[in-house]
Coordinates of C-alpha atoms in Angstrom, one line a residue:
X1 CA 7.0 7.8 46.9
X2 CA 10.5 8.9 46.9
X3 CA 12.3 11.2 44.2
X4 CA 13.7 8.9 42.3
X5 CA 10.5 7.3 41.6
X6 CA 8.4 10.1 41.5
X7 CA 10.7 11.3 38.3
X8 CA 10.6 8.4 36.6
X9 CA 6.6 8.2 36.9
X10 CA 6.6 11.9 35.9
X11 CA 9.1 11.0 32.4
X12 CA 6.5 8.4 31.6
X13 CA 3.6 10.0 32.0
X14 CA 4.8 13.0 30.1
X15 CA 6.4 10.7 27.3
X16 CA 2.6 9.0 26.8
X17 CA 1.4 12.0 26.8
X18 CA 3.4 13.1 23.9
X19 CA 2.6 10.1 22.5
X20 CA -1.0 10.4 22.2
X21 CA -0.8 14.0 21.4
X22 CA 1.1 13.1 18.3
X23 CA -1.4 10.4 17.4
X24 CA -4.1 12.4 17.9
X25 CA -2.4 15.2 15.7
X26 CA -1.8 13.4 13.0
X27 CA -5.8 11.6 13.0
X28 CA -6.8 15.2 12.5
X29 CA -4.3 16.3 10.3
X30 CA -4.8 13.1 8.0
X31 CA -8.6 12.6 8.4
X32 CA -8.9 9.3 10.2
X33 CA -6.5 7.6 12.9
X34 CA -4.8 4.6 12.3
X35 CA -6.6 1.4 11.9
X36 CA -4.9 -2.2 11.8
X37 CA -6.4 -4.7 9.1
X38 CA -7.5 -7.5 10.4
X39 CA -6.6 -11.2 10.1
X40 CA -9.4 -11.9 7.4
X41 CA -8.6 -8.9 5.6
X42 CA -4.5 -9.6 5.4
X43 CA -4.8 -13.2 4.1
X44 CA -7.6 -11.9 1.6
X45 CA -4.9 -9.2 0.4
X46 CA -2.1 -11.9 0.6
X47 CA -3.8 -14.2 -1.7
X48 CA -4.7 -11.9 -4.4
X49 CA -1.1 -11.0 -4.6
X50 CA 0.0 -14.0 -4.7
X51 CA -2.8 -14.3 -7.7
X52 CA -1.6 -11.2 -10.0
X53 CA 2.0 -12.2 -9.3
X54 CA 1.4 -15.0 -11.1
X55 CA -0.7 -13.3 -14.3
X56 CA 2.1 -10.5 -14.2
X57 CA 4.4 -13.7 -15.0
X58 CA 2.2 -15.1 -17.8
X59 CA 0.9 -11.3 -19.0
X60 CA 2.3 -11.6 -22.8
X61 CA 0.7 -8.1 -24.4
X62 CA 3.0 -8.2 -27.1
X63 CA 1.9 -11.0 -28.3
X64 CA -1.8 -9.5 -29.3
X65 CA -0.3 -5.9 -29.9
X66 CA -2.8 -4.7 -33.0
X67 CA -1.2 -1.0 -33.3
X68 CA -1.1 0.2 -36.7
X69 CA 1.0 3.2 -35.5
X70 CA 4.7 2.7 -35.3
X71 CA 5.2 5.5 -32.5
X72 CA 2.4 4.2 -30.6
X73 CA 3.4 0.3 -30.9
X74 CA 7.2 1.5 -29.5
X75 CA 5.9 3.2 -26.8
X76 CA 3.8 0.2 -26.0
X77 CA 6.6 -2.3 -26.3
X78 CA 8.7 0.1 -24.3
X79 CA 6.2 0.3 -21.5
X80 CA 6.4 -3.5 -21.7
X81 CA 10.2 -3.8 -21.7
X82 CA 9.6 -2.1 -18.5
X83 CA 7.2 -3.7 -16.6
X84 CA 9.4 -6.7 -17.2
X85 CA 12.5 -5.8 -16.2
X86 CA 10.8 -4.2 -12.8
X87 CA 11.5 -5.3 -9.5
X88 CA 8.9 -7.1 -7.8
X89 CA 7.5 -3.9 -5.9
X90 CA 4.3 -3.4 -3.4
X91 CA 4.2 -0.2 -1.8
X92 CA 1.7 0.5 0.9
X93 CA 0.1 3.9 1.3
X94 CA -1.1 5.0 4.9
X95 CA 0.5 1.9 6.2
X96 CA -0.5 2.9 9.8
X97 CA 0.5 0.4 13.0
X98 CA 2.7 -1.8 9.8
X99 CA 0.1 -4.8 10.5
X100 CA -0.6 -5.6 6.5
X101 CA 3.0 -4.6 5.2
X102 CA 4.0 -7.1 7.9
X103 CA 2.1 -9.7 7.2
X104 CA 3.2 -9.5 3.1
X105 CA 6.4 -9.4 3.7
X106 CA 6.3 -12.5 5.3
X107 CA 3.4 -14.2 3.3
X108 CA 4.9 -12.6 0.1
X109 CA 8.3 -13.2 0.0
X110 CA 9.4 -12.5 -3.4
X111 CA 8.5 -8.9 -3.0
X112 CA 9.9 -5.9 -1.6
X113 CA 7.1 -4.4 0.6
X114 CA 7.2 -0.6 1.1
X115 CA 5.0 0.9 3.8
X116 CA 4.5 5.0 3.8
X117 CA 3.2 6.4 7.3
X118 CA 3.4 10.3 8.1
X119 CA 2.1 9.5 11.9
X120 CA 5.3 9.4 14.3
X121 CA 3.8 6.9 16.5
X122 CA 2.7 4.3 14.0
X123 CA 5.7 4.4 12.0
X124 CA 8.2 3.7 14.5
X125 CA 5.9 0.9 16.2
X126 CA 5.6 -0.5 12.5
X127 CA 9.6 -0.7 12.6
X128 CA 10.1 -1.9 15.6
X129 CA 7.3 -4.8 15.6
X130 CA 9.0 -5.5 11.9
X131 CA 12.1 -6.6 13.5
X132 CA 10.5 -8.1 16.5
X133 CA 9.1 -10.4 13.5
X134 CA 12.3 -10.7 11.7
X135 CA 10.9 -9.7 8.1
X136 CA 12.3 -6.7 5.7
X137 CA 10.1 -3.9 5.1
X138 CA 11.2 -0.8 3.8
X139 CA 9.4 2.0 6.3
X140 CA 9.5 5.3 4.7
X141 CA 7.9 8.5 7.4
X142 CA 6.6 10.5 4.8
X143 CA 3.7 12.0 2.4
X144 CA 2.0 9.2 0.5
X145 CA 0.6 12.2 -1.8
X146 CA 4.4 13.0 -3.1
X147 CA 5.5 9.4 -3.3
X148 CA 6.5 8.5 -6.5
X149 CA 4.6 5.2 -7.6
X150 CA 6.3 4.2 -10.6
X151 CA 8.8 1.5 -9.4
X152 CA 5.7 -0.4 -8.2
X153 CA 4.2 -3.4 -9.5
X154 CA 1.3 -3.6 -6.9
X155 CA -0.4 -0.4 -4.6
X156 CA -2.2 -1.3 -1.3
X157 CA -4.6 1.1 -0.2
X158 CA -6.4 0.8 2.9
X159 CA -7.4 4.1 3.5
X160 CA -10.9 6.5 3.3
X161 CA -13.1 7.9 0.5
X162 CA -11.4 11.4 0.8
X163 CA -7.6 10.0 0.5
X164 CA -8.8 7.7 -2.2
X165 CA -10.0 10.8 -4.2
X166 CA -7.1 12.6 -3.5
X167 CA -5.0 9.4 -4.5
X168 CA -6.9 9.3 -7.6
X169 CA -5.4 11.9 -10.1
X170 CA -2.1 10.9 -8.5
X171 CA -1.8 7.1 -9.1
X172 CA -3.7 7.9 -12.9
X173 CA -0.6 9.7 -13.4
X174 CA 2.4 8.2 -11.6
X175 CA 1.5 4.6 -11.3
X176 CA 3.0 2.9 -14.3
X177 CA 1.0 0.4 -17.3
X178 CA 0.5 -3.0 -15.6
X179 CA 0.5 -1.8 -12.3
X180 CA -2.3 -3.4 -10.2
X181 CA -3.8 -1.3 -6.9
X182 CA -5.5 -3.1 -4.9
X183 CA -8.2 -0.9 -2.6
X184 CA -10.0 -2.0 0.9
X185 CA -13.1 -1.0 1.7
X186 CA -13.4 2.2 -0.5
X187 CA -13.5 2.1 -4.6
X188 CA -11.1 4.5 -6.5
X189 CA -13.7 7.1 -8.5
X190 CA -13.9 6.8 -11.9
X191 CA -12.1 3.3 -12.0
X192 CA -13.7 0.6 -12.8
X193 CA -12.2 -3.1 -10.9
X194 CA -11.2 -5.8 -12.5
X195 CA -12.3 -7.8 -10.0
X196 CA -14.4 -7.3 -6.5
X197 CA -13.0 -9.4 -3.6
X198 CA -16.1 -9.6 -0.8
X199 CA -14.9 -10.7 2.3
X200 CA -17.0 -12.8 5.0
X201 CA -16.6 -10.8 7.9
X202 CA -19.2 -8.4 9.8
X203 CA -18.7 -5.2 7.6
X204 CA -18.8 -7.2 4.7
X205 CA -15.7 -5.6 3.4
X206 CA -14.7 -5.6 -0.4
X207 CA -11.2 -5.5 -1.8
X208 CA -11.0 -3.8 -5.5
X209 CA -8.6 -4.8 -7.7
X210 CA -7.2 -2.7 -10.6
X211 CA -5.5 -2.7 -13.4
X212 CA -3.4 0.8 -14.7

């Protein structure tokens, strides 16, 4: 092997190396690695959007608003006023390798997809494969646990039981009325779904869907 060669090999082997030091880094550091969702699990998610895009169209509160208190009826048509005039919104928290946020960005055009990822690694693969696929996603390297939710009109979660405790107090008090989150795998405490989606694959998973 000549010099030339044998620098190069040694550049690669040191730049994977850094590579799965940082991956394994951030596993510990955020309690589980990053996991892709799989086909079944993406189309499942995809379709429910697709469903509460369509009840956020039709959703008329206002219409059976039975508030005797002034204060508390403007607030309530305020919130309304709000979720109206949003932009249609789905941010994805832990979006890992960028598989999911991908896929809805292509499946769900109509939305602007959001995926947050802390994990060097993951992060830039997700942008890169992103425009490999030609879609818009708007990749943001940071904490999903100071994000503020309240531009969203749907949260993915596809994450463990401790972040989805951790996630709990925060999306009770940043995620904005109407809001759904939609959950994989792991229920939010104290939540209860409007809906349970089962899928038919080997784990069995279920998807929770929730109102704020």
């Amino acid at each position: 092997m000549d010099t030339g060669s044998l620098v190069v090999s040694t550049v690669l082997l040191v730049v994977v190396l850094i590579a799965v030091l940082s991956i394994v880094y951030y596993s510990w550091r955020n309690g589980i690695s990053p996991l892709p969702a799989s086909a079944l699990i993406r189309s499942k998610i995809a379709e429910e959007v697709l469903r509460l895009s369509k009840i956020q169209e039709l959703d008329r509160p206002l219409f059976k608003l039975k508030i005797d208190d002034p204060v508390e009826r403007y607030s309530t048509i305020q919130q309304h006023m709000d979720y109206k005039t949003r932009p249609k919104t789905i941010i994805e928290t832990g979006s890992g390798w960028g598989t999911l946020a991908i896929f809805l960005a292509k499946h769900c055009p109509e939305y602007k997809v959001t995926g947050i990822e802390n994990s060097f690694i993951p992060f830039w693969i997700s942008k890169l494969w992103a425009r490999f696929e030609k879609v818009s996603v708007n990749w943001i390297r940071g904490d999903m646990y100071q994000y503020p939710y309240e531009e969203a009109n749907m949260i993915i979660c596809y994450l463990f039981p401790g972040a989805m405790k951790r996630l709990n107090p925060i999306l009770r008090e940043r995620a904005t009325t109407y809001t759904y989150i939609i959950s994989v795998y792991f229920a939010l405490p104290d939540w209860t779904p409007e809906k349970v989606v089962q899928c038919v694959d080997i784990h069995r998973t279920k998807i929770y869907i929730y109102k704020v």
